[in-house]
Tab-separated table of C-alpha atoms and ligand atoms in Angstrom:
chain	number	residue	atom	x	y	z
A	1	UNK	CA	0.000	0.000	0.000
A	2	UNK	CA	2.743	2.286	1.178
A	3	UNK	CA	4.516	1.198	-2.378
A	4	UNK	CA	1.797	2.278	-3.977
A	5	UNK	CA	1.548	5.301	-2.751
A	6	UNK	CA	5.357	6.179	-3.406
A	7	UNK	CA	5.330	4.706	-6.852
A	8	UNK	CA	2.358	5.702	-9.012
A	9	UNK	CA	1.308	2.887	-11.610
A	10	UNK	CA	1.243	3.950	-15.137
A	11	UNK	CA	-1.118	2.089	-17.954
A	12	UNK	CA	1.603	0.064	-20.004
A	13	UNK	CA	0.737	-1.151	-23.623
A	14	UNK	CA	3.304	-3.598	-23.073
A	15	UNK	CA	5.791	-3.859	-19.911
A	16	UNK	CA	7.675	-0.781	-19.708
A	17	UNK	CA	5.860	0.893	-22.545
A	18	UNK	CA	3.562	3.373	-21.555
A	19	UNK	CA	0.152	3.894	-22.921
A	20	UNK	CA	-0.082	7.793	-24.259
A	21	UNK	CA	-2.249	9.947	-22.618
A	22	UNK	CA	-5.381	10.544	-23.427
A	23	UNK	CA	-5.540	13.231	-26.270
A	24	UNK	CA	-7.850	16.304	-25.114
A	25	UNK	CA	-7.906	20.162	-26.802
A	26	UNK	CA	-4.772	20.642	-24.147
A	27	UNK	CA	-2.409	17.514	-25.182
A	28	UNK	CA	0.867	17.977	-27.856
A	29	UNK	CA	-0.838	17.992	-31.378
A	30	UNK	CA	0.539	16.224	-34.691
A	31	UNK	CA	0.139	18.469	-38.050
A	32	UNK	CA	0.266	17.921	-41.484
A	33	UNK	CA	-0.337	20.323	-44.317
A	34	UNK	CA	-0.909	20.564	-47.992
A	35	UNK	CA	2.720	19.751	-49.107
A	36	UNK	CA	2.444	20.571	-53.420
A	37	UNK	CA	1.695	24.251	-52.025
A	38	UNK	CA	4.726	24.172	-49.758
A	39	UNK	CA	6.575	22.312	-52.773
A	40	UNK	CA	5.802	25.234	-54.751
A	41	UNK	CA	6.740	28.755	-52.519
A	42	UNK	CA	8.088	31.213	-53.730
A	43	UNK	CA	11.026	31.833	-51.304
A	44	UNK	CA	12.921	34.231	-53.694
A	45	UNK	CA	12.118	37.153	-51.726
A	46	UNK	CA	13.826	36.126	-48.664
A	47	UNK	CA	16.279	33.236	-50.570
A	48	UNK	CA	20.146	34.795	-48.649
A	49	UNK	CA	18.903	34.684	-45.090
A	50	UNK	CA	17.128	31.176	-45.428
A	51	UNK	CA	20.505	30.241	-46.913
A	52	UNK	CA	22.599	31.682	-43.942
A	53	UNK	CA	20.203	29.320	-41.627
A	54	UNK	CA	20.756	26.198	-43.696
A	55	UNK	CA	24.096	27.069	-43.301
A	56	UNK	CA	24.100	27.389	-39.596
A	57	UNK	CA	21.658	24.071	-39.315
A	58	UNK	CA	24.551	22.035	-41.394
A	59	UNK	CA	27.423	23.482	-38.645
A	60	UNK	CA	25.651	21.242	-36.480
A	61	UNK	CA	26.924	22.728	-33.049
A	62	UNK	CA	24.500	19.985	-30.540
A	63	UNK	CA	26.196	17.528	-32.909
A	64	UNK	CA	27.794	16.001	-29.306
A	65	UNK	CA	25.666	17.472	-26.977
A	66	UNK	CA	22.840	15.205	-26.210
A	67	UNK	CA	24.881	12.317	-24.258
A	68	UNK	CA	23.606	10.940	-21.328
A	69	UNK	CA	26.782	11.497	-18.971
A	70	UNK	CA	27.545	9.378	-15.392
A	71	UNK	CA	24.865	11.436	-13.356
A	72	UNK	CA	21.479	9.928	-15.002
A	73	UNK	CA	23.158	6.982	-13.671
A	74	UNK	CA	21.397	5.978	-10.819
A	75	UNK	CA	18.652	5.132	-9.347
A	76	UNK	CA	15.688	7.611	-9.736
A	77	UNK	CA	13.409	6.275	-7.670
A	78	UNK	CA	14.025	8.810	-5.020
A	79	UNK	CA	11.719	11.093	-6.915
A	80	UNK	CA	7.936	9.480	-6.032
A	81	UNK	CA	4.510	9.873	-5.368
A	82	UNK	CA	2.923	12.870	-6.937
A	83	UNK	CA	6.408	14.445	-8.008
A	84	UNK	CA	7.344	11.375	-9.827
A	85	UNK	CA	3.579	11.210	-11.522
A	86	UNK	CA	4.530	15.119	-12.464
A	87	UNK	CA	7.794	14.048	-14.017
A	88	UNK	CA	6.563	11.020	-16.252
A	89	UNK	CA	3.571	13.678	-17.212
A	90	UNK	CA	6.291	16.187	-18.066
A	91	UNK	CA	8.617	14.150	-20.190
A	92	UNK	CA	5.819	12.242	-22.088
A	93	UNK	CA	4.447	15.724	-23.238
A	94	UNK	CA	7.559	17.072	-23.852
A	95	UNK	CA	8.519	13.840	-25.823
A	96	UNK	CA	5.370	13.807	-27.782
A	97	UNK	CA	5.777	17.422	-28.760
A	98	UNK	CA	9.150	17.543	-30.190
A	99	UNK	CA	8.467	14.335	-31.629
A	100	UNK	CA	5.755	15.713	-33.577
A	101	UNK	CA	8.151	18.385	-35.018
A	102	UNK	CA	10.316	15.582	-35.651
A	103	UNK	CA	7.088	13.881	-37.900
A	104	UNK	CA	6.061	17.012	-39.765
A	105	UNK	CA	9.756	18.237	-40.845
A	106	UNK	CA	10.755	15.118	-41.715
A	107	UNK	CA	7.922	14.130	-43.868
A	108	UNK	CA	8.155	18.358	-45.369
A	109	UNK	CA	11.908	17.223	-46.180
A	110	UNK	CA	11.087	13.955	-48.084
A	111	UNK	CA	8.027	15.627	-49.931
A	112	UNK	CA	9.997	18.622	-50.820
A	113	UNK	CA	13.681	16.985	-51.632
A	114	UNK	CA	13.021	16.927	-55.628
A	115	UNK	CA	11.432	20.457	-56.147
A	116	UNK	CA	12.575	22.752	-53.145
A	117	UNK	CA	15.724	21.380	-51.885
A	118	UNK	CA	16.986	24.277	-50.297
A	119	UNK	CA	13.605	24.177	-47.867
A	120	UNK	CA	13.725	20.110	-47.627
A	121	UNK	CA	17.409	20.006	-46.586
A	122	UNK	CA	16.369	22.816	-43.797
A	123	UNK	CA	13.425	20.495	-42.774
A	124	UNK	CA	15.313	17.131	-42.791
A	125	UNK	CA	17.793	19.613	-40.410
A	126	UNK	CA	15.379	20.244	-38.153
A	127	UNK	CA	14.256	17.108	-37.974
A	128	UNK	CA	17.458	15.622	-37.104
A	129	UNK	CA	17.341	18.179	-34.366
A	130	UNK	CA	13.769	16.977	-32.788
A	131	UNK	CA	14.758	13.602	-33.350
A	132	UNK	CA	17.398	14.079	-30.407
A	133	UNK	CA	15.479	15.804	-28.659
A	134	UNK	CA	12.334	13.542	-28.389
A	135	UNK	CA	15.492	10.508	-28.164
A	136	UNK	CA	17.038	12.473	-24.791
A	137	UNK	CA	13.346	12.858	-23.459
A	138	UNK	CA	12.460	9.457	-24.347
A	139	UNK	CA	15.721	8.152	-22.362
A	140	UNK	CA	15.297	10.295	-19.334
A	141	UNK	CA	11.567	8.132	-19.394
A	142	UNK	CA	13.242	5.148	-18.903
A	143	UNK	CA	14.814	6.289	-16.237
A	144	UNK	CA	11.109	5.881	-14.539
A	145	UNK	CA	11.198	2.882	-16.174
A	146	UNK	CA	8.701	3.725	-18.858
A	147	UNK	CA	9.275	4.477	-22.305
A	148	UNK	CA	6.887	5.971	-25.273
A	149	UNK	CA	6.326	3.741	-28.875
A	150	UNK	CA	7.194	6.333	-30.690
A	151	UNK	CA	6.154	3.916	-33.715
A	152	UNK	CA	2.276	3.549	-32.105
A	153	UNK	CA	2.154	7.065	-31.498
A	154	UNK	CA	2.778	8.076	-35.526
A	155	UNK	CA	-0.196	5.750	-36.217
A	156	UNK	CA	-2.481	5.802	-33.362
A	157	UNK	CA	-2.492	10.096	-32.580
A	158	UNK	CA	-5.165	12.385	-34.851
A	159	UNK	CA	-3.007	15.040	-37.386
A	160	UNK	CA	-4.282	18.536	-37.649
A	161	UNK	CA	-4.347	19.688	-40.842
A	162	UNK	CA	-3.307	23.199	-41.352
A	163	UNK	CA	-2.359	25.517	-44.513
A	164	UNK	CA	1.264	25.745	-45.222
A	165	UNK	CA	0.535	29.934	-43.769
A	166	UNK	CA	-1.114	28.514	-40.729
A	167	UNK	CA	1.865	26.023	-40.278
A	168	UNK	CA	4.576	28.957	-40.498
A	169	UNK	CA	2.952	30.986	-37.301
A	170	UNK	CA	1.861	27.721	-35.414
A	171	UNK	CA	5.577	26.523	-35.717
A	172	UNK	CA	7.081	29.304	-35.829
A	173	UNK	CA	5.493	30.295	-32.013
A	174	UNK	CA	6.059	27.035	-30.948
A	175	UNK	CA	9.752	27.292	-31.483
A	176	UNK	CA	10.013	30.570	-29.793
A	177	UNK	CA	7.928	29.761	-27.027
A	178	UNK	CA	10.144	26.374	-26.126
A	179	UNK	CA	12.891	28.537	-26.105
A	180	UNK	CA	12.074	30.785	-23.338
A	181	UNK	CA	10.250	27.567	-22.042
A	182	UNK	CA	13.672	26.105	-21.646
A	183	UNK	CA	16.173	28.835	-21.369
A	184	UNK	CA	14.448	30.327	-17.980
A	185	UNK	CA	13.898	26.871	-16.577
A	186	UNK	CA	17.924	26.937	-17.350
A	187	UNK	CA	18.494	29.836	-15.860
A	188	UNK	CA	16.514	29.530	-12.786
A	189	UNK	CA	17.941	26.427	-12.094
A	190	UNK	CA	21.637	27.637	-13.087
A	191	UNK	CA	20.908	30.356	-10.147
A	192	UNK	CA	19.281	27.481	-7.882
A	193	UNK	CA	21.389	24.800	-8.154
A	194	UNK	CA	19.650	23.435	-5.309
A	195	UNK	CA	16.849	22.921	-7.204
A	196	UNK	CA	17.924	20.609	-10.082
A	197	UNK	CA	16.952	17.347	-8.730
A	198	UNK	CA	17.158	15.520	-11.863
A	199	UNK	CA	20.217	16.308	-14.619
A	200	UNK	CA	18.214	16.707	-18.120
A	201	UNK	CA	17.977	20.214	-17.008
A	202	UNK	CA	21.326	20.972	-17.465
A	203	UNK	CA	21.117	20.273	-21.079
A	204	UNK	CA	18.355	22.830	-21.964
A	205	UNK	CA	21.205	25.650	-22.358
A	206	UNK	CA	22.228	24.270	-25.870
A	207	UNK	CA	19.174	22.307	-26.611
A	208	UNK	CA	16.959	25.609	-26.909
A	209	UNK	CA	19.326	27.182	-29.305
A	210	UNK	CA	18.284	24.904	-31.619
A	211	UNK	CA	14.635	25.608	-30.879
A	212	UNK	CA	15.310	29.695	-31.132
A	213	UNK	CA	17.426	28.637	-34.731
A	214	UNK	CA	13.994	26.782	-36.052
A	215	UNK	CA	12.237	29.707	-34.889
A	216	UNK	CA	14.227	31.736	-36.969
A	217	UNK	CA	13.844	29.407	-40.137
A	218	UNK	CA	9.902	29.763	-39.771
A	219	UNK	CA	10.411	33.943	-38.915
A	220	UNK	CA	12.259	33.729	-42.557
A	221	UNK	CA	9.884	31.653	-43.982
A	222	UNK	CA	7.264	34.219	-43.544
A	223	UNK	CA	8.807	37.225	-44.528
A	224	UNK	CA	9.729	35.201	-47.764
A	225	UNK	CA	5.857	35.032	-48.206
A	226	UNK	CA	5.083	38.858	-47.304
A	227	UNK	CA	1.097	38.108	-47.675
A	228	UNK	CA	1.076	36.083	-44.043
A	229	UNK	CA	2.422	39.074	-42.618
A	230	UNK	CA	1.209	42.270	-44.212
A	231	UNK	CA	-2.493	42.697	-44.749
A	232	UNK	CA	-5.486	42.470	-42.067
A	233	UNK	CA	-5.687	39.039	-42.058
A	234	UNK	CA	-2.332	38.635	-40.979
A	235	UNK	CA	-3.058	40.833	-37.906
A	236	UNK	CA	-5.862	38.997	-36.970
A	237	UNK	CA	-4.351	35.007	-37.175
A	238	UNK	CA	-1.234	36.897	-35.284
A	239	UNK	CA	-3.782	37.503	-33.027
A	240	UNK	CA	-5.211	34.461	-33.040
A	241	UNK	CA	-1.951	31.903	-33.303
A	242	UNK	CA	-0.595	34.151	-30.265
A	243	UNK	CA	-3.488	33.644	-27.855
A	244	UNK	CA	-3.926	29.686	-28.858
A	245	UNK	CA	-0.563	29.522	-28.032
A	246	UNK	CA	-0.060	31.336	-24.849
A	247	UNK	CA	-3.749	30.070	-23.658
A	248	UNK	CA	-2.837	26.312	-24.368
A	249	UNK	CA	0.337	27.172	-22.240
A	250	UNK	CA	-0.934	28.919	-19.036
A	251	UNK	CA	-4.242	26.303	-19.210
A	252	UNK	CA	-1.976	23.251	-19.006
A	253	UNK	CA	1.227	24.760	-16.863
A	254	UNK	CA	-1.361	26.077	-13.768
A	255	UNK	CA	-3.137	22.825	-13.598
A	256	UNK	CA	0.397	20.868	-13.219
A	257	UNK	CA	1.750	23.890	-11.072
A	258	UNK	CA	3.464	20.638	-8.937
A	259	UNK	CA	5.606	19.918	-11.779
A	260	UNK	CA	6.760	23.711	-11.856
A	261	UNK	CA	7.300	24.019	-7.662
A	262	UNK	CA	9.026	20.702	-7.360
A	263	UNK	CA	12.372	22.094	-9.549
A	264	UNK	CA	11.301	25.645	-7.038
A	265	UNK	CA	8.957	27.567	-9.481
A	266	UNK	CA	6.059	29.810	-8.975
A	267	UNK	CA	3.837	28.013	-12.551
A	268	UNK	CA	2.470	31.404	-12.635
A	269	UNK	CA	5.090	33.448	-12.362
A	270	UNK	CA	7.109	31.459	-14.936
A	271	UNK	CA	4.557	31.256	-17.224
A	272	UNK	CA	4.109	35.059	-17.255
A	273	UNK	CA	7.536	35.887	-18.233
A	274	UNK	CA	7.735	32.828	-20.835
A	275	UNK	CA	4.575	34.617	-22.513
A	276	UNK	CA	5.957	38.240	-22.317
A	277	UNK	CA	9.680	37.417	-23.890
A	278	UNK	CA	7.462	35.438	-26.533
A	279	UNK	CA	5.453	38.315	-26.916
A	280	UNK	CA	7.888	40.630	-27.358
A	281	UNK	CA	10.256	38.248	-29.581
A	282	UNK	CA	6.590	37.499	-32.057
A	283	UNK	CA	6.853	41.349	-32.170
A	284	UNK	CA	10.464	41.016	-34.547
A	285	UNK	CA	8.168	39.972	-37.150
A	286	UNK	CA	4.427	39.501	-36.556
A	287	UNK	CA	2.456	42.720	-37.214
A	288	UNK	CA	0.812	42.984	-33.910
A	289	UNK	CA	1.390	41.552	-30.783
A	290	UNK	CA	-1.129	40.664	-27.643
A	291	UNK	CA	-1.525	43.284	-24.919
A	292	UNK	CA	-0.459	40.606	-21.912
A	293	UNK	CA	0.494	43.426	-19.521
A	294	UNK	CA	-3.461	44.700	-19.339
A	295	UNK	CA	-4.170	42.887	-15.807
A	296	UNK	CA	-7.765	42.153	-18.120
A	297	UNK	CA	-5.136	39.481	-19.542
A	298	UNK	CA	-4.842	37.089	-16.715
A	299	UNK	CA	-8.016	38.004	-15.057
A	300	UNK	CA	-9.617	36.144	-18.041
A	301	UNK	CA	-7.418	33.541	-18.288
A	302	UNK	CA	-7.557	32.601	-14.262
A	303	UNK	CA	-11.132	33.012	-14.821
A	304	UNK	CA	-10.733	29.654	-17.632
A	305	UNK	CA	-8.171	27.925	-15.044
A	306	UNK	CA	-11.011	28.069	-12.264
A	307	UNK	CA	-14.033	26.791	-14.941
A	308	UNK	CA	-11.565	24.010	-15.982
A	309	UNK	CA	-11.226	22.954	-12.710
A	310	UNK	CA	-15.187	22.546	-12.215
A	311	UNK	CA	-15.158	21.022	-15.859
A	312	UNK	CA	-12.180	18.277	-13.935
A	313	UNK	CA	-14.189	18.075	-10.705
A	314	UNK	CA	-17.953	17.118	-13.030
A	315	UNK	CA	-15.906	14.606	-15.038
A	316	UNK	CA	-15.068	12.859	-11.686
A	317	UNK	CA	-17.991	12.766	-9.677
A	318	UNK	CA	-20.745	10.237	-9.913
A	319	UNK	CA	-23.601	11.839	-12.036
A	320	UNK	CA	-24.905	10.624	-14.835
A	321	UNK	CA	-22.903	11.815	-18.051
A	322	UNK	CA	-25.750	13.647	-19.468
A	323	UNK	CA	-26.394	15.167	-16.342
A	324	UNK	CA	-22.730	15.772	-16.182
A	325	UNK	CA	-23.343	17.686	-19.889
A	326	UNK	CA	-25.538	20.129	-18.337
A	327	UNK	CA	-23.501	20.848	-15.141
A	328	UNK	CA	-20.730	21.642	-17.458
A	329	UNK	CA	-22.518	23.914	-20.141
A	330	UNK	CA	-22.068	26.991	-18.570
A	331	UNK	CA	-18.028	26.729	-17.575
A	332	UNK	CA	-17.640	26.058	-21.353
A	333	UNK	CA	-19.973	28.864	-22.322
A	334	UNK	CA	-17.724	31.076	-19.683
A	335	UNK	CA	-14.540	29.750	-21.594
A	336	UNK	CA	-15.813	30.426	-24.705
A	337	UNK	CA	-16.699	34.048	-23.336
A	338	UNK	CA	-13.391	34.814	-21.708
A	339	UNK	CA	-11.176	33.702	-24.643
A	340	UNK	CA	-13.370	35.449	-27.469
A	341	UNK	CA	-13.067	38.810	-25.242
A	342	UNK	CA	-9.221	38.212	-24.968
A	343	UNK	CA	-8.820	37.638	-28.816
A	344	UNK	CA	-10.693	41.420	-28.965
A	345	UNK	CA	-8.739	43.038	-26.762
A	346	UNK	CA	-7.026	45.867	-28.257
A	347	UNK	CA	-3.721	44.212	-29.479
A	348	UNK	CA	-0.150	46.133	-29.621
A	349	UNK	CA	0.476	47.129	-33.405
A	350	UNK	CA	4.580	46.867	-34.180
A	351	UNK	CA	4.205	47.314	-37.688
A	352	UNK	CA	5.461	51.034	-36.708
A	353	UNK	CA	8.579	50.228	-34.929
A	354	UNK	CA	10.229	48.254	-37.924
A	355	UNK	CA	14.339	48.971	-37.851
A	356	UNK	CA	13.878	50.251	-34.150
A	357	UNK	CA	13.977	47.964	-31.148
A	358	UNK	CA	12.559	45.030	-32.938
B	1	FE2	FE1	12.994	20.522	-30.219
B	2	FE2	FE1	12.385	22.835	-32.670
């Protein structure tokens, strides 16, 4: 009893193999677009600085990073209970989501090898980059004795479909946003050594160059396509892509705020400054940029955190599911509510401050 208290038991497929969580609106997506349009962009207008990234993406400097040295070696079963449930959580999502870069670049690269090849070698780049990463994360899993089917997962998850445009600023924020995800989880724990209770950590200093580098392919992606970021639609899927992004982020992080306090962070607080340096960093090239310093902000998205909890707390009680359906109507109306008011609040418009501080 005490065990199983100290150990939590995961679902296995198989022994050792764990079964992926459940997919909800929250979990890692996989994408995949229309690849003949991707094929056939016109990259001309930006063609010298994608080919100064494909040059920096063939120096290869994580080449030797990701090696698991002497300290993973030993036994990790002094993290348990709820922290160790927080930790399999964490890896597993982190896994699944660079592993889903990993998917979409590579499959861009083979698609696009015979009529882009400047664009496929930077994909199959990339995706020798997310490969190691979702490796490293997979490895630190079996640590906990666990380990993702990477295989299962290409077959068994649902792929979003999404416009080659659409692609660019999902990607494109997803790359920025792992960098400050990783680079002030580095830093904190670089000032609270104390803290680090578990040694992938210490690789995130390198390992989110590569994600600010992919960020920087997608950044000249889109200014080789000057339609995704001039006109009024641009402005408003800025908008949009910005608050998915940052939403999907605060949603998840608060919930697992465990995670976040067991390596000695505030969830909030870190979350806040991830979202304002990937604000401001968006700003270098989208047109507009969300308003996240209005308190109106995080009112509304605290506001979400406390319906989802209600949502959690329906799902697990007793009643009836379609009782359940109208207990939770009006927390989903509310989220609804609060995230359509936060995509019209007054954004910041950059377009102005081109050549200054961006
Ligand atoms: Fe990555
Ligand atoms: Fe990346």
């Amino acid at each position: 009893m005490v065990d199983s208290l100290k150990k939590p038991s995961f679902e296995e497929l198989r022994p050792g193999i764990k079964v992926p969580a459940k997919e909800t609106i929250l979990t890692p997506r996989f994408y995949t677009t229309d690849f003949d349009a991707m094929a056939k962009m016109d990259i001309s207008p930006n063609e010298d600085e994608l080919r100064a990234i494909l040059e920096e993406f063939r120096a290869d400097y994580n080449r030797h990073h990701f090696v698991r040295d002497a300290e993973f070696e030993q036994s990790w079963d002094s993290i348990d209970g709820e922290t160790r449930r927080l930790f399999v959580e964490f890896l597993e999502r982190s896994c699944t989501a660079e592993f889903s870069g990993f998917l979409l670049y590579k499959e861009l690269g083979r698609r696009l090898k015979d009529k882009n090849p400047l664009l496929a070698e930077c994909f199959n780049l990339m995706s020798r980059d997310e490969a190691r990463h979702s490796g490293f994360l997979n490895k630190a899993l079996s640590d906990f004795h666990l380990s993702l089917d990477l295989g299962f997962l290409t077959k068994s998850k649902n792929y979003t479909y999404f416009k080659p445009k659409f692609i660019f600023y999902a990607t494109y924020l997803s790359e920025k946003i792992g960098y400050w995800r990783y680079i002030t989880i580095y830093r904190h724990l670089e000032a609270h050594p104390e803290d680090r209770i578990y040694p992938i950590f210490r690789f995130f200093e390198n390992w989110c160059q590569d994600e600010n580098r992919h960020g920087d392919f997608f950044d000249a992606m889109m200014r080789a396509q000057p339609d995704t970021l001039n006109d009024w639609k641009a402005k408003l899927w800025s908008r949009f892509f910005l608050l998915s992004v940052f939403a999907t982020m605060y949603l998840n992080d608060i919930q697992r705020a465990g995670f976040y306090a067991s390596i000695g962070l505030n969830a909030r607080d870190y979350d806040i400054h991830v979202i304002e340096k990937t604000n401001e960093t968006a700003g270098r090239v989208f047109p507009v940029i969300l308003d996240v310093n209005n308190p109106e902000f995080y009112q509304r998205l605290d506001t979400c955190v406390e319906n989802n909890a209600k949502l959690t707390a329906i799902a697990n009680s007793k009643t009836p599911k379609f009782l359940q359906f109208f207990q939770k109507l009006p927390y989903y109306v509310s989220n609804g509510w609060q995230l359509l008011r936060l995509y019209l609040m007054k954004p910041i418009d950059v377009t102005n401050l081109e050549g200054t501080v961006r």
